[in-house]
Protein backbone atom coordinates (compact mmCIF):
# COMPACT_ATOMS: atom_id res chain seq x y z
CA UNK A 1 0.00 0.00 0.00
CA UNK A 2 2.86 2.39 0.81
CA UNK A 3 4.51 1.67 -2.55
CA UNK A 4 1.27 2.31 -4.39
CA UNK A 5 0.84 5.68 -2.68
CA UNK A 6 4.49 6.62 -3.31
CA UNK A 7 4.25 5.75 -7.01
CA UNK A 8 1.27 8.06 -7.44
CA UNK A 9 2.97 10.87 -5.49
CA UNK A 10 6.01 10.68 -7.75
CA UNK A 11 3.89 10.45 -10.90
CA UNK A 12 1.98 13.57 -9.83
CA UNK A 13 5.24 15.36 -8.88
CA UNK A 14 3.89 15.93 -5.38
CA UNK A 15 7.19 14.82 -3.87
CA UNK A 16 10.56 14.12 -5.44
CA UNK A 17 12.11 10.70 -4.71
CA UNK A 18 15.06 12.42 -2.97
CA UNK A 19 12.62 14.00 -0.46
CA UNK A 20 11.37 10.61 0.74
CA UNK A 21 12.90 8.03 3.06
CA UNK A 22 11.38 4.55 2.75
CA UNK A 23 11.66 2.13 5.66
CA UNK A 24 11.11 -1.62 5.40
CA UNK A 25 10.99 -4.32 8.06
CA UNK A 26 13.74 -6.58 6.71
CA UNK A 27 17.09 -5.82 5.02
CA UNK A 28 16.31 -8.31 2.24
CA UNK A 29 13.31 -6.18 1.17
CA UNK A 30 15.48 -3.15 0.34
CA UNK A 31 16.60 -4.33 -3.12
CA UNK A 32 13.08 -5.37 -4.10
CA UNK A 33 11.71 -1.92 -3.20
CA UNK A 34 14.66 0.07 -4.64
CA UNK A 35 14.27 -1.69 -8.00
CA UNK A 36 10.76 -0.35 -8.38
CA UNK A 37 11.57 3.31 -7.77
CA UNK A 38 13.88 6.01 -9.16
CA UNK A 39 17.45 5.68 -7.87
CA UNK A 40 17.10 8.91 -5.82
CA UNK A 41 14.69 7.25 -3.33
CA UNK A 42 16.51 6.14 -0.16
CA UNK A 43 15.30 2.92 1.39
CA UNK A 44 16.61 1.54 4.70
CA UNK A 45 15.50 -1.15 7.10
CA UNK A 46 14.02 -0.27 10.45
CA UNK A 47 17.18 -1.09 12.48
CA UNK A 48 19.32 1.23 10.35
CA UNK A 49 20.31 4.39 12.23
CA UNK A 50 19.09 6.43 9.24
CA UNK A 51 15.56 5.19 9.97
CA UNK A 52 15.54 7.55 12.97
CA UNK A 53 15.83 10.50 10.56
CA UNK A 54 12.27 9.81 9.42
CA UNK A 55 11.03 11.02 12.79
CA UNK A 56 12.36 14.51 12.00
CA UNK A 57 10.23 14.81 8.86
CA UNK A 58 6.94 16.74 8.77
CA UNK A 59 4.93 13.88 7.16
CA UNK A 60 5.03 10.14 7.87
CA UNK A 61 3.02 7.40 6.21
CA UNK A 62 2.59 4.34 8.41
CA UNK A 63 1.73 1.28 6.30
CA UNK A 64 2.89 -1.76 8.25
CA UNK A 65 0.66 -4.69 9.17
CA UNK A 66 -1.31 -3.87 12.36
CA UNK A 67 0.31 -6.82 14.20
CA UNK A 68 3.75 -5.17 13.72
CA UNK A 69 2.68 -1.87 15.26
CA UNK A 70 4.34 -2.68 18.60
CA UNK A 71 7.71 -2.59 16.75
CA UNK A 72 7.36 1.11 15.92
CA UNK A 73 8.33 3.57 18.59
CA UNK A 74 8.29 7.29 18.10
CA UNK A 75 11.76 8.79 18.30
CA UNK A 76 12.15 12.53 18.29
CA UNK A 77 15.77 13.59 18.09
CA UNK A 78 16.97 15.77 20.96
CA UNK A 79 17.91 18.64 18.63
CA UNK A 80 14.42 18.87 17.10
CA UNK A 81 11.36 19.66 19.17
CA UNK A 82 8.01 20.42 17.62
CA UNK A 83 5.84 23.14 19.15
CA UNK A 84 2.11 22.51 19.55
CA UNK A 85 1.24 24.47 16.38
CA UNK A 86 3.75 22.67 14.12
CA UNK A 87 3.18 19.06 15.16
CA UNK A 88 4.23 16.73 12.34
CA UNK A 89 1.69 14.57 10.57
CA UNK A 90 1.39 10.81 10.90
CA UNK A 91 -0.93 9.17 8.36
CA UNK A 92 -1.85 5.59 9.24
CA UNK A 93 -3.44 3.18 6.76
CA UNK A 94 -3.54 0.38 9.36
CA UNK A 95 -6.88 -1.41 9.46
CA UNK A 96 -8.54 -1.30 12.87
CA UNK A 97 -6.07 0.95 14.71
CA UNK A 98 -8.02 3.81 16.25
CA UNK A 99 -6.98 7.44 16.36
CA UNK A 100 -6.98 7.36 20.17
CA UNK A 101 -4.38 4.56 20.10
CA UNK A 102 -2.28 6.31 17.44
CA UNK A 103 -2.32 9.51 19.48
CA UNK A 104 -1.09 7.61 22.57
CA UNK A 105 1.65 5.83 20.58
CA UNK A 106 2.72 8.98 18.68
CA UNK A 107 2.11 11.82 21.13
CA UNK A 108 4.25 14.36 19.27
CA UNK A 109 2.15 13.94 16.13
CA UNK A 110 -1.14 14.94 14.65
CA UNK A 111 -2.62 11.64 13.45
CA UNK A 112 -4.88 10.75 10.52
CA UNK A 113 -6.54 7.42 9.78
CA UNK A 114 -6.83 6.58 6.10
CA UNK A 115 -8.70 3.59 4.68
CA UNK A 116 -7.71 3.10 1.04
CA UNK A 117 -8.75 0.20 -1.20
CA UNK A 118 -7.04 -1.95 -3.83
CA UNK A 119 -8.57 -0.33 -6.99
CA UNK A 120 -6.33 2.64 -6.12
CA UNK A 121 -3.70 0.62 -8.06
CA UNK A 122 -5.50 1.63 -11.26
CA UNK A 123 -6.50 5.10 -10.07
CA UNK A 124 -10.06 3.98 -9.26
CA UNK A 125 -9.74 3.70 -5.49
CA UNK A 126 -11.76 4.98 -2.57
CA UNK A 127 -10.14 6.37 0.57
CA UNK A 128 -11.93 7.16 3.82
CA UNK A 129 -10.23 9.72 6.08
CA UNK A 130 -10.78 10.43 9.77
CA UNK A 131 -8.91 13.38 11.28
CA UNK A 132 -7.13 13.30 14.64
CA UNK A 133 -7.16 16.14 17.17
CA UNK A 134 -5.40 19.36 16.32
CA UNK A 135 -5.07 18.87 12.56
CA UNK A 136 -4.74 22.09 10.58
CA UNK A 137 -6.54 22.96 7.34
CA UNK A 138 -3.18 22.87 5.52
CA UNK A 139 -2.49 19.36 6.85
CA UNK A 140 -5.97 18.18 5.79
CA UNK A 141 -5.36 19.53 2.28
CA UNK A 142 -1.97 17.84 2.17
CA UNK A 143 -3.50 14.46 3.13
CA UNK A 144 -6.20 14.85 0.48
CA UNK A 145 -3.52 15.66 -2.10
CA UNK A 146 -1.70 12.44 -1.18
CA UNK A 147 -4.76 10.22 -1.75
CA UNK A 148 -6.58 12.15 -4.51
CA UNK A 149 -4.43 10.90 -7.42
CA UNK A 150 -5.43 7.28 -6.76
CA UNK A 151 -8.80 7.61 -5.03
CA UNK A 152 -12.01 9.45 -4.50
CA UNK A 153 -11.63 10.75 -0.95
CA UNK A 154 -14.36 10.71 1.71
CA UNK A 155 -14.04 12.47 5.07
CA UNK A 156 -15.88 10.44 7.71
CA UNK A 157 -16.40 10.39 11.46
CA UNK A 158 -14.06 7.72 12.81
CA UNK A 159 -16.94 5.51 14.00
CA UNK A 160 -18.00 5.01 10.34
CA UNK A 161 -14.59 3.76 9.19
CA UNK A 162 -15.30 0.10 10.14
CA UNK A 163 -18.36 0.12 7.86
CA UNK A 164 -16.43 1.98 5.16
CA UNK A 165 -13.67 -0.65 5.31
CA UNK A 166 -16.14 -3.58 5.34
CA UNK A 167 -17.71 -2.27 2.14
CA UNK A 168 -14.86 -0.66 0.18
CA UNK A 169 -11.59 -2.30 1.31
CA UNK A 170 -13.04 -5.82 1.55
CA UNK A 171 -15.55 -5.23 -1.26
CA UNK A 172 -13.13 -5.98 -4.13
CA UNK A 173 -12.62 -9.46 -2.61
CA UNK A 174 -16.39 -10.13 -2.44
CA UNK A 175 -16.81 -8.98 -6.03
CA UNK A 176 -13.81 -11.02 -7.18
CA UNK A 177 -15.35 -14.12 -5.58
CA UNK A 178 -18.66 -13.43 -7.31
CA UNK A 179 -16.85 -12.85 -10.62
CA UNK A 180 -14.93 -16.13 -10.30
CA UNK A 181 -18.15 -18.03 -9.55
CA UNK A 182 -20.01 -16.50 -12.48
CA UNK A 183 -17.16 -17.45 -14.81
CA UNK A 184 -17.26 -21.01 -13.39
CA UNK A 185 -20.97 -21.10 -14.25
CA UNK A 186 -20.26 -20.01 -17.82
CA UNK A 187 -17.57 -22.69 -18.13
CA UNK A 188 -20.06 -25.25 -16.78
CA UNK A 189 -22.41 -24.45 -19.65
CA UNK A 190 -19.72 -24.54 -22.32
CA UNK A 191 -17.65 -21.33 -22.61
CA UNK A 192 -13.85 -21.60 -22.72
CA UNK A 193 -12.24 -20.41 -19.46
CA UNK A 194 -10.44 -17.37 -20.90
CA UNK A 195 -13.54 -16.12 -22.62
CA UNK A 196 -15.70 -16.74 -19.54
CA UNK A 197 -13.31 -14.71 -17.36
CA UNK A 198 -13.06 -11.90 -19.89
CA UNK A 199 -16.84 -11.69 -20.35
CA UNK A 200 -17.39 -11.74 -16.58
CA UNK A 201 -14.98 -8.84 -16.03
CA UNK A 202 -16.55 -6.85 -18.87
CA UNK A 203 -20.04 -7.53 -17.50
CA UNK A 204 -18.99 -6.22 -14.07
CA UNK A 205 -17.37 -3.17 -15.61
CA UNK A 206 -20.32 -2.41 -17.88
CA UNK A 207 -22.84 -2.88 -15.06
CA UNK A 208 -20.88 -0.57 -12.81
CA UNK A 209 -20.72 2.10 -15.53
CA UNK A 210 -24.43 1.79 -16.27
CA UNK A 211 -25.35 2.17 -12.59
CA UNK A 212 -23.05 5.17 -12.27
CA UNK A 213 -23.70 7.03 -15.52
CA UNK A 214 -27.51 6.63 -15.43
CA UNK A 215 -27.59 7.12 -11.66
CA UNK A 216 -29.70 3.96 -11.34
CA UNK A 217 -30.70 2.28 -8.09
CA UNK A 218 -29.48 -1.36 -8.29
CA UNK A 219 -33.10 -2.53 -7.93
CA UNK A 220 -34.10 -0.53 -11.00
CA UNK A 221 -31.35 -2.16 -13.05
CA UNK A 222 -32.38 -5.63 -11.83
CA UNK A 223 -35.98 -4.96 -12.84
CA UNK A 224 -34.87 -3.58 -16.22
CA UNK A 225 -32.97 -6.78 -17.04
CA UNK A 226 -35.46 -9.33 -15.66
CA UNK A 227 -38.15 -9.70 -18.30
CA UNK A 228 -41.40 -11.57 -17.47
CA UNK A 229 -41.01 -15.37 -17.42
CA UNK A 230 -37.45 -14.93 -18.77
CA UNK A 231 -34.02 -16.34 -18.07
CA UNK A 232 -32.88 -13.67 -15.58
CA UNK A 233 -35.87 -13.93 -13.24
CA UNK A 234 -35.39 -17.71 -13.23
CA UNK A 235 -31.77 -17.24 -12.10
CA UNK A 236 -32.67 -14.49 -9.60
CA UNK A 237 -35.29 -16.73 -8.02
CA UNK A 238 -32.58 -19.34 -7.45
CA UNK A 239 -30.22 -16.74 -5.91
CA UNK A 240 -33.00 -15.62 -3.53
CA UNK A 241 -33.78 -19.25 -2.58
CA UNK A 242 -30.09 -19.74 -1.77
CA UNK A 243 -30.00 -16.64 0.45
CA UNK A 244 -27.34 -14.82 -1.59
CA UNK A 245 -28.72 -11.40 -0.67
CA UNK A 246 -28.65 -12.22 3.04
CA UNK A 247 -25.16 -13.79 2.76
CA UNK A 248 -23.79 -10.59 1.23
CA UNK A 249 -25.45 -8.41 3.87
CA UNK A 250 -23.95 -10.57 6.62
CA UNK A 251 -20.52 -10.56 4.91
CA UNK A 252 -20.33 -6.77 5.23
CA UNK A 253 -21.67 -6.86 8.81
CA UNK A 254 -19.09 -9.53 9.80
CA UNK A 255 -16.19 -7.65 8.19
CA UNK A 256 -17.18 -4.49 10.09
CA UNK A 257 -17.46 -6.52 13.32
CA UNK A 258 -13.99 -7.99 12.76
CA UNK A 259 -12.59 -4.51 12.11
CA UNK A 260 -14.13 -3.28 15.40
CA UNK A 261 -12.69 -6.32 17.24
CA UNK A 262 -9.22 -5.56 15.83
CA UNK A 263 -9.46 -1.98 17.06
CA UNK A 264 -10.37 -3.16 20.58
CA UNK A 265 -7.11 -5.14 20.96
N1 LIG B 1 -3.77 -4.22 0.91
C1 LIG B 1 -4.88 -3.51 0.94
O1 LIG B 1 -5.77 -3.55 0.07
C2 LIG B 1 -5.11 -2.57 2.11
C3 LIG B 1 -6.26 -1.74 2.11
C4 LIG B 1 -6.44 -0.85 3.17
C5 LIG B 1 -5.54 -0.81 4.21
N2 LIG B 1 -4.45 -1.64 4.19
C6 LIG B 1 -3.53 -1.57 5.33
O2 LIG B 1 -2.25 -1.27 4.82
C7 LIG B 1 -1.28 -1.82 5.72
C8 LIG B 1 -0.21 -2.50 4.90
O3 LIG B 1 -0.81 -3.51 4.14
P1 LIG B 1 -0.01 -4.12 2.89
O4 LIG B 1 -0.96 -5.05 2.25
O5 LIG B 1 0.64 -3.04 2.13
O6 LIG B 1 1.12 -4.96 3.72
P2 LIG B 1 2.59 -5.42 3.26
O7 LIG B 1 2.64 -5.56 1.79
O8 LIG B 1 2.96 -6.58 4.15
O9 LIG B 1 3.51 -4.18 3.64
C9 LIG B 1 3.90 -3.95 4.96
C10 LIG B 1 5.23 -3.20 4.91
O10 LIG B 1 5.62 -2.87 6.27
C11 LIG B 1 7.02 -3.15 6.39
N3 LIG B 1 7.36 -3.36 7.81
C12 LIG B 1 7.07 -4.42 8.59
N4 LIG B 1 7.57 -4.23 9.84
C13 LIG B 1 8.20 -3.03 9.83
C14 LIG B 1 8.92 -2.28 10.80
N5 LIG B 1 9.09 -2.72 12.04
N6 LIG B 1 9.43 -1.09 10.44
C15 LIG B 1 9.28 -0.61 9.20
N7 LIG B 1 8.60 -1.28 8.22
C16 LIG B 1 8.08 -2.47 8.53
C17 LIG B 1 7.20 -4.40 5.57
O11 LIG B 1 8.55 -4.58 5.27
P3 LIG B 1 9.10 -6.12 5.10
O12 LIG B 1 8.31 -6.70 3.98
O13 LIG B 1 10.54 -5.92 4.80
O14 LIG B 1 8.83 -6.77 6.42
C18 LIG B 1 6.38 -4.04 4.33
O15 LIG B 1 7.12 -3.24 3.46
C19 LIG B 1 -2.01 -2.77 6.66
O16 LIG B 1 -2.04 -2.19 7.95
C20 LIG B 1 -3.40 -2.88 6.09
O17 LIG B 1 -4.35 -2.94 7.13
C21 LIG B 1 -4.20 -2.50 3.17
mmCIF file of C-alpha atoms in Angstrom, residues 9-264:
data_model
loop_
_atom_site.group_PDB
_atom_site.id
_atom_site.type_symbol
_atom_site.label_atom_id
_atom_site.label_comp_id
_atom_site.label_asym_id
_atom_site.label_seq_id
_atom_site.Cartn_x
_atom_site.Cartn_y
_atom_site.Cartn_z
ATOM 1 C CA UNK A 9 2.969 10.865 -5.486
ATOM 2 C CA UNK A 10 6.014 10.683 -7.745
ATOM 3 C CA UNK A 11 3.890 10.451 -10.905
ATOM 4 C CA UNK A 12 1.982 13.571 -9.834
ATOM 5 C CA UNK A 13 5.244 15.360 -8.882
ATOM 6 C CA UNK A 14 3.893 15.934 -5.384
ATOM 7 C CA UNK A 15 7.189 14.820 -3.869
ATOM 8 C CA UNK A 16 10.557 14.116 -5.435
ATOM 9 C CA UNK A 17 12.109 10.699 -4.705
ATOM 10 C CA UNK A 18 15.060 12.415 -2.970
ATOM 11 C CA UNK A 19 12.623 13.999 -0.465
ATOM 12 C CA UNK A 20 11.371 10.606 0.736
ATOM 13 C CA UNK A 21 12.897 8.029 3.057
ATOM 14 C CA UNK A 22 11.378 4.551 2.753
ATOM 15 C CA UNK A 23 11.658 2.133 5.664
ATOM 16 C CA UNK A 24 11.106 -1.618 5.398
ATOM 17 C CA UNK A 25 10.987 -4.320 8.056
ATOM 18 C CA UNK A 26 13.740 -6.579 6.710
ATOM 19 C CA UNK A 27 17.094 -5.821 5.018
ATOM 20 C CA UNK A 28 16.308 -8.308 2.240
ATOM 21 C CA UNK A 29 13.311 -6.176 1.167
ATOM 22 C CA UNK A 30 15.480 -3.147 0.337
ATOM 23 C CA UNK A 31 16.602 -4.332 -3.122
ATOM 24 C CA UNK A 32 13.080 -5.367 -4.095
ATOM 25 C CA UNK A 33 11.713 -1.917 -3.204
ATOM 26 C CA UNK A 34 14.661 0.071 -4.639
ATOM 27 C CA UNK A 35 14.275 -1.686 -7.999
ATOM 28 C CA UNK A 36 10.760 -0.355 -8.377
ATOM 29 C CA UNK A 37 11.567 3.314 -7.772
ATOM 30 C CA UNK A 38 13.881 6.006 -9.158
ATOM 31 C CA UNK A 39 17.445 5.681 -7.867
ATOM 32 C CA UNK A 40 17.095 8.908 -5.816
ATOM 33 C CA UNK A 41 14.695 7.250 -3.327
ATOM 34 C CA UNK A 42 16.514 6.140 -0.159
ATOM 35 C CA UNK A 43 15.297 2.917 1.393
ATOM 36 C CA UNK A 44 16.611 1.536 4.701
ATOM 37 C CA UNK A 45 15.496 -1.145 7.104
ATOM 38 C CA UNK A 46 14.019 -0.265 10.453
ATOM 39 C CA UNK A 47 17.176 -1.090 12.480
ATOM 40 C CA UNK A 48 19.316 1.228 10.354
ATOM 41 C CA UNK A 49 20.310 4.391 12.233
ATOM 42 C CA UNK A 50 19.091 6.434 9.241
ATOM 43 C CA UNK A 51 15.560 5.193 9.973
ATOM 44 C CA UNK A 52 15.538 7.551 12.968
ATOM 45 C CA UNK A 53 15.831 10.497 10.560
ATOM 46 C CA UNK A 54 12.273 9.806 9.425
ATOM 47 C CA UNK A 55 11.031 11.023 12.791
ATOM 48 C CA UNK A 56 12.364 14.509 11.995
ATOM 49 C CA UNK A 57 10.232 14.810 8.859
ATOM 50 C CA UNK A 58 6.935 16.736 8.768
ATOM 51 C CA UNK A 59 4.935 13.878 7.161
ATOM 52 C CA UNK A 60 5.034 10.138 7.872
ATOM 53 C CA UNK A 61 3.017 7.403 6.210
ATOM 54 C CA UNK A 62 2.592 4.341 8.411
ATOM 55 C CA UNK A 63 1.727 1.276 6.295
ATOM 56 C CA UNK A 64 2.890 -1.759 8.248
ATOM 57 C CA UNK A 65 0.660 -4.692 9.170
ATOM 58 C CA UNK A 66 -1.312 -3.875 12.363
ATOM 59 C CA UNK A 67 0.309 -6.821 14.201
ATOM 60 C CA UNK A 68 3.754 -5.166 13.722
ATOM 61 C CA UNK A 69 2.681 -1.867 15.261
ATOM 62 C CA UNK A 70 4.341 -2.679 18.599
ATOM 63 C CA UNK A 71 7.713 -2.594 16.746
ATOM 64 C CA UNK A 72 7.356 1.105 15.918
ATOM 65 C CA UNK A 73 8.326 3.570 18.594
ATOM 66 C CA UNK A 74 8.294 7.293 18.105
ATOM 67 C CA UNK A 75 11.758 8.794 18.297
ATOM 68 C CA UNK A 76 12.146 12.534 18.286
ATOM 69 C CA UNK A 77 15.773 13.587 18.094
ATOM 70 C CA UNK A 78 16.970 15.765 20.959
ATOM 71 C CA UNK A 79 17.905 18.636 18.627
ATOM 72 C CA UNK A 80 14.419 18.866 17.103
ATOM 73 C CA UNK A 81 11.362 19.662 19.168
ATOM 74 C CA UNK A 82 8.006 20.421 17.623
ATOM 75 C CA UNK A 83 5.843 23.139 19.153
ATOM 76 C CA UNK A 84 2.107 22.512 19.551
ATOM 77 C CA UNK A 85 1.240 24.470 16.376
ATOM 78 C CA UNK A 86 3.746 22.668 14.125
ATOM 79 C CA UNK A 87 3.177 19.064 15.161
ATOM 80 C CA UNK A 88 4.234 16.732 12.342
ATOM 81 C CA UNK A 89 1.686 14.570 10.571
ATOM 82 C CA UNK A 90 1.388 10.812 10.903
ATOM 83 C CA UNK A 91 -0.929 9.168 8.355
ATOM 84 C CA UNK A 92 -1.851 5.592 9.236
ATOM 85 C CA UNK A 93 -3.437 3.176 6.758
ATOM 86 C CA UNK A 94 -3.535 0.382 9.363
ATOM 87 C CA UNK A 95 -6.882 -1.405 9.462
ATOM 88 C CA UNK A 96 -8.537 -1.301 12.867
ATOM 89 C CA UNK A 97 -6.070 0.950 14.706
ATOM 90 C CA UNK A 98 -8.020 3.813 16.247
ATOM 91 C CA UNK A 99 -6.977 7.443 16.359
ATOM 92 C CA UNK A 100 -6.983 7.355 20.174
ATOM 93 C CA UNK A 101 -4.381 4.557 20.099
ATOM 94 C CA UNK A 102 -2.282 6.310 17.436
ATOM 95 C CA UNK A 103 -2.315 9.506 19.478
ATOM 96 C CA UNK A 104 -1.089 7.615 22.573
ATOM 97 C CA UNK A 105 1.652 5.829 20.579
ATOM 98 C CA UNK A 106 2.724 8.976 18.679
ATOM 99 C CA UNK A 107 2.105 11.823 21.135
ATOM 100 C CA UNK A 108 4.252 14.357 19.267
ATOM 101 C CA UNK A 109 2.153 13.941 16.126
ATOM 102 C CA UNK A 110 -1.144 14.943 14.650
ATOM 103 C CA UNK A 111 -2.623 11.635 13.447
ATOM 104 C CA UNK A 112 -4.876 10.746 10.524
ATOM 105 C CA UNK A 113 -6.544 7.422 9.777
ATOM 106 C CA UNK A 114 -6.833 6.579 6.098
ATOM 107 C CA UNK A 115 -8.704 3.586 4.683
ATOM 108 C CA UNK A 116 -7.707 3.100 1.036
ATOM 109 C CA UNK A 117 -8.748 0.200 -1.200
ATOM 110 C CA UNK A 118 -7.038 -1.948 -3.832
ATOM 111 C CA UNK A 119 -8.573 -0.332 -6.989
ATOM 112 C CA UNK A 120 -6.329 2.636 -6.122
ATOM 113 C CA UNK A 121 -3.699 0.623 -8.055
ATOM 114 C CA UNK A 122 -5.505 1.631 -11.261
ATOM 115 C CA UNK A 123 -6.498 5.098 -10.069
ATOM 116 C CA UNK A 124 -10.065 3.983 -9.264
ATOM 117 C CA UNK A 125 -9.742 3.698 -5.488
ATOM 118 C CA UNK A 126 -11.759 4.979 -2.571
ATOM 119 C CA UNK A 127 -10.141 6.369 0.568
ATOM 120 C CA UNK A 128 -11.926 7.161 3.821
ATOM 121 C CA UNK A 129 -10.230 9.715 6.076
ATOM 122 C CA UNK A 130 -10.781 10.428 9.766
ATOM 123 C CA UNK A 131 -8.906 13.378 11.283
ATOM 124 C CA UNK A 132 -7.133 13.299 14.644
ATOM 125 C CA UNK A 133 -7.162 16.135 17.172
ATOM 126 C CA UNK A 134 -5.401 19.360 16.318
ATOM 127 C CA UNK A 135 -5.074 18.866 12.565
ATOM 128 C CA UNK A 136 -4.744 22.095 10.580
ATOM 129 C CA UNK A 137 -6.538 22.961 7.343
ATOM 130 C CA UNK A 138 -3.176 22.866 5.522
ATOM 131 C CA UNK A 139 -2.494 19.359 6.854
ATOM 132 C CA UNK A 140 -5.972 18.183 5.791
ATOM 133 C CA UNK A 141 -5.358 19.533 2.277
ATOM 134 C CA UNK A 142 -1.966 17.835 2.175
ATOM 135 C CA UNK A 143 -3.504 14.457 3.134
ATOM 136 C CA UNK A 144 -6.196 14.852 0.483
ATOM 137 C CA UNK A 145 -3.523 15.663 -2.099
ATOM 138 C CA UNK A 146 -1.703 12.439 -1.177
ATOM 139 C CA UNK A 147 -4.756 10.216 -1.745
ATOM 140 C CA UNK A 148 -6.577 12.146 -4.509
ATOM 141 C CA UNK A 149 -4.426 10.904 -7.423
ATOM 142 C CA UNK A 150 -5.430 7.281 -6.762
ATOM 143 C CA UNK A 151 -8.802 7.613 -5.035
ATOM 144 C CA UNK A 152 -12.006 9.453 -4.504
ATOM 145 C CA UNK A 153 -11.630 10.746 -0.954
ATOM 146 C CA UNK A 154 -14.361 10.713 1.713
ATOM 147 C CA UNK A 155 -14.040 12.468 5.074
ATOM 148 C CA UNK A 156 -15.878 10.444 7.710
ATOM 149 C CA UNK A 157 -16.405 10.390 11.458
ATOM 150 C CA UNK A 158 -14.059 7.715 12.809
ATOM 151 C CA UNK A 159 -16.942 5.507 14.002
ATOM 152 C CA UNK A 160 -18.003 5.008 10.343
ATOM 153 C CA UNK A 161 -14.591 3.759 9.192
ATOM 154 C CA UNK A 162 -15.304 0.103 10.140
ATOM 155 C CA UNK A 163 -18.362 0.120 7.861
ATOM 156 C CA UNK A 164 -16.427 1.982 5.156
ATOM 157 C CA UNK A 165 -13.674 -0.652 5.310
ATOM 158 C CA UNK A 166 -16.142 -3.580 5.341
ATOM 159 C CA UNK A 167 -17.708 -2.266 2.135
ATOM 160 C CA UNK A 168 -14.858 -0.665 0.179
ATOM 161 C CA UNK A 169 -11.594 -2.302 1.312
ATOM 162 C CA UNK A 170 -13.035 -5.823 1.553
ATOM 163 C CA UNK A 171 -15.546 -5.228 -1.263
ATOM 164 C CA UNK A 172 -13.133 -5.979 -4.132
ATOM 165 C CA UNK A 173 -12.623 -9.459 -2.614
ATOM 166 C CA UNK A 174 -16.390 -10.131 -2.442
ATOM 167 C CA UNK A 175 -16.808 -8.980 -6.035
ATOM 168 C CA UNK A 176 -13.808 -11.024 -7.179
ATOM 169 C CA UNK A 177 -15.349 -14.121 -5.576
ATOM 170 C CA UNK A 178 -18.661 -13.430 -7.309
ATOM 171 C CA UNK A 179 -16.845 -12.851 -10.621
ATOM 172 C CA UNK A 180 -14.935 -16.130 -10.305
ATOM 173 C CA UNK A 181 -18.148 -18.026 -9.547
ATOM 174 C CA UNK A 182 -20.013 -16.499 -12.485
ATOM 175 C CA UNK A 183 -17.163 -17.451 -14.807
ATOM 176 C CA UNK A 184 -17.262 -21.009 -13.391
ATOM 177 C CA UNK A 185 -20.968 -21.097 -14.252
ATOM 178 C CA UNK A 186 -20.262 -20.005 -17.819
ATOM 179 C CA UNK A 187 -17.566 -22.691 -18.125
ATOM 180 C CA UNK A 188 -20.057 -25.252 -16.776
ATOM 181 C CA UNK A 189 -22.414 -24.447 -19.650
ATOM 182 C CA UNK A 190 -19.716 -24.540 -22.316
ATOM 183 C CA UNK A 191 -17.655 -21.333 -22.612
ATOM 184 C CA UNK A 192 -13.849 -21.604 -22.723
ATOM 185 C CA UNK A 193 -12.238 -20.415 -19.460
ATOM 186 C CA UNK A 194 -10.440 -17.366 -20.896
ATOM 187 C CA UNK A 195 -13.545 -16.124 -22.624
ATOM 188 C CA UNK A 196 -15.704 -16.743 -19.540
ATOM 189 C CA UNK A 197 -13.309 -14.708 -17.359
ATOM 190 C CA UNK A 198 -13.055 -11.895 -19.895
ATOM 191 C CA UNK A 199 -16.838 -11.690 -20.348
ATOM 192 C CA UNK A 200 -17.386 -11.739 -16.581
ATOM 193 C CA UNK A 201 -14.982 -8.837 -16.035
ATOM 194 C CA UNK A 202 -16.550 -6.846 -18.866
ATOM 195 C CA UNK A 203 -20.037 -7.527 -17.502
ATOM 196 C CA UNK A 204 -18.987 -6.223 -14.070
ATOM 197 C CA UNK A 205 -17.375 -3.172 -15.605
ATOM 198 C CA UNK A 206 -20.325 -2.407 -17.880
ATOM 199 C CA UNK A 207 -22.845 -2.878 -15.063
ATOM 200 C CA UNK A 208 -20.877 -0.570 -12.807
ATOM 201 C CA UNK A 209 -20.717 2.104 -15.529
ATOM 202 C CA UNK A 210 -24.433 1.789 -16.265
ATOM 203 C CA UNK A 211 -25.347 2.174 -12.587
ATOM 204 C CA UNK A 212 -23.049 5.170 -12.269
ATOM 205 C CA UNK A 213 -23.703 7.031 -15.516
ATOM 206 C CA UNK A 214 -27.507 6.633 -15.434
ATOM 207 C CA UNK A 215 -27.592 7.120 -11.658
ATOM 208 C CA UNK A 216 -29.705 3.959 -11.344
ATOM 209 C CA UNK A 217 -30.701 2.282 -8.095
ATOM 210 C CA UNK A 218 -29.483 -1.364 -8.290
ATOM 211 C CA UNK A 219 -33.099 -2.534 -7.926
ATOM 212 C CA UNK A 220 -34.098 -0.528 -11.004
ATOM 213 C CA UNK A 221 -31.347 -2.161 -13.046
ATOM 214 C CA UNK A 222 -32.377 -5.631 -11.833
ATOM 215 C CA UNK A 223 -35.985 -4.963 -12.843
ATOM 216 C CA UNK A 224 -34.870 -3.576 -16.220
ATOM 217 C CA UNK A 225 -32.970 -6.780 -17.040
ATOM 218 C CA UNK A 226 -35.456 -9.329 -15.659
ATOM 219 C CA UNK A 227 -38.152 -9.699 -18.301
ATOM 220 C CA UNK A 228 -41.399 -11.570 -17.474
ATOM 221 C CA UNK A 229 -41.006 -15.370 -17.423
ATOM 222 C CA UNK A 230 -37.453 -14.934 -18.767
ATOM 223 C CA UNK A 231 -34.017 -16.339 -18.068
ATOM 224 C CA UNK A 232 -32.884 -13.668 -15.582
ATOM 225 C CA UNK A 233 -35.868 -13.933 -13.238
ATOM 226 C CA UNK A 234 -35.388 -17.711 -13.226
ATOM 227 C CA UNK A 235 -31.767 -17.236 -12.103
ATOM 228 C CA UNK A 236 -32.668 -14.485 -9.604
ATOM 229 C CA UNK A 237 -35.289 -16.728 -8.019
ATOM 230 C CA UNK A 238 -32.577 -19.337 -7.447
ATOM 231 C CA UNK A 239 -30.223 -16.738 -5.906
ATOM 232 C CA UNK A 240 -32.999 -15.617 -3.527
ATOM 233 C CA UNK A 241 -33.782 -19.251 -2.582
ATOM 234 C CA UNK A 242 -30.085 -19.743 -1.767
ATOM 235 C CA UNK A 243 -29.999 -16.643 0.448
ATOM 236 C CA UNK A 244 -27.342 -14.824 -1.595
ATOM 237 C CA UNK A 245 -28.715 -11.398 -0.672
ATOM 238 C CA UNK A 246 -28.655 -12.220 3.036
ATOM 239 C CA UNK A 247 -25.163 -13.792 2.758
ATOM 240 C CA UNK A 248 -23.791 -10.592 1.226
ATOM 241 C CA UNK A 249 -25.453 -8.405 3.865
ATOM 242 C CA UNK A 250 -23.954 -10.569 6.623
ATOM 243 C CA UNK A 251 -20.523 -10.559 4.914
ATOM 244 C CA UNK A 252 -20.328 -6.770 5.229
ATOM 245 C CA UNK A 253 -21.667 -6.861 8.809
ATOM 246 C CA UNK A 254 -19.092 -9.526 9.798
ATOM 247 C CA UNK A 255 -16.190 -7.647 8.191
ATOM 248 C CA UNK A 256 -17.177 -4.490 10.091
ATOM 249 C CA UNK A 257 -17.464 -6.523 13.323
ATOM 250 C CA UNK A 258 -13.987 -7.994 12.757
ATOM 251 C CA UNK A 259 -12.592 -4.513 12.109
ATOM 252 C CA UNK A 260 -14.132 -3.285 15.395
ATOM 253 C CA UNK A 261 -12.689 -6.315 17.241
ATOM 254 C CA UNK A 262 -9.215 -5.563 15.828
ATOM 255 C CA UNK A 263 -9.459 -1.984 17.064
ATOM 256 C CA UNK A 264 -10.372 -3.161 20.576
#
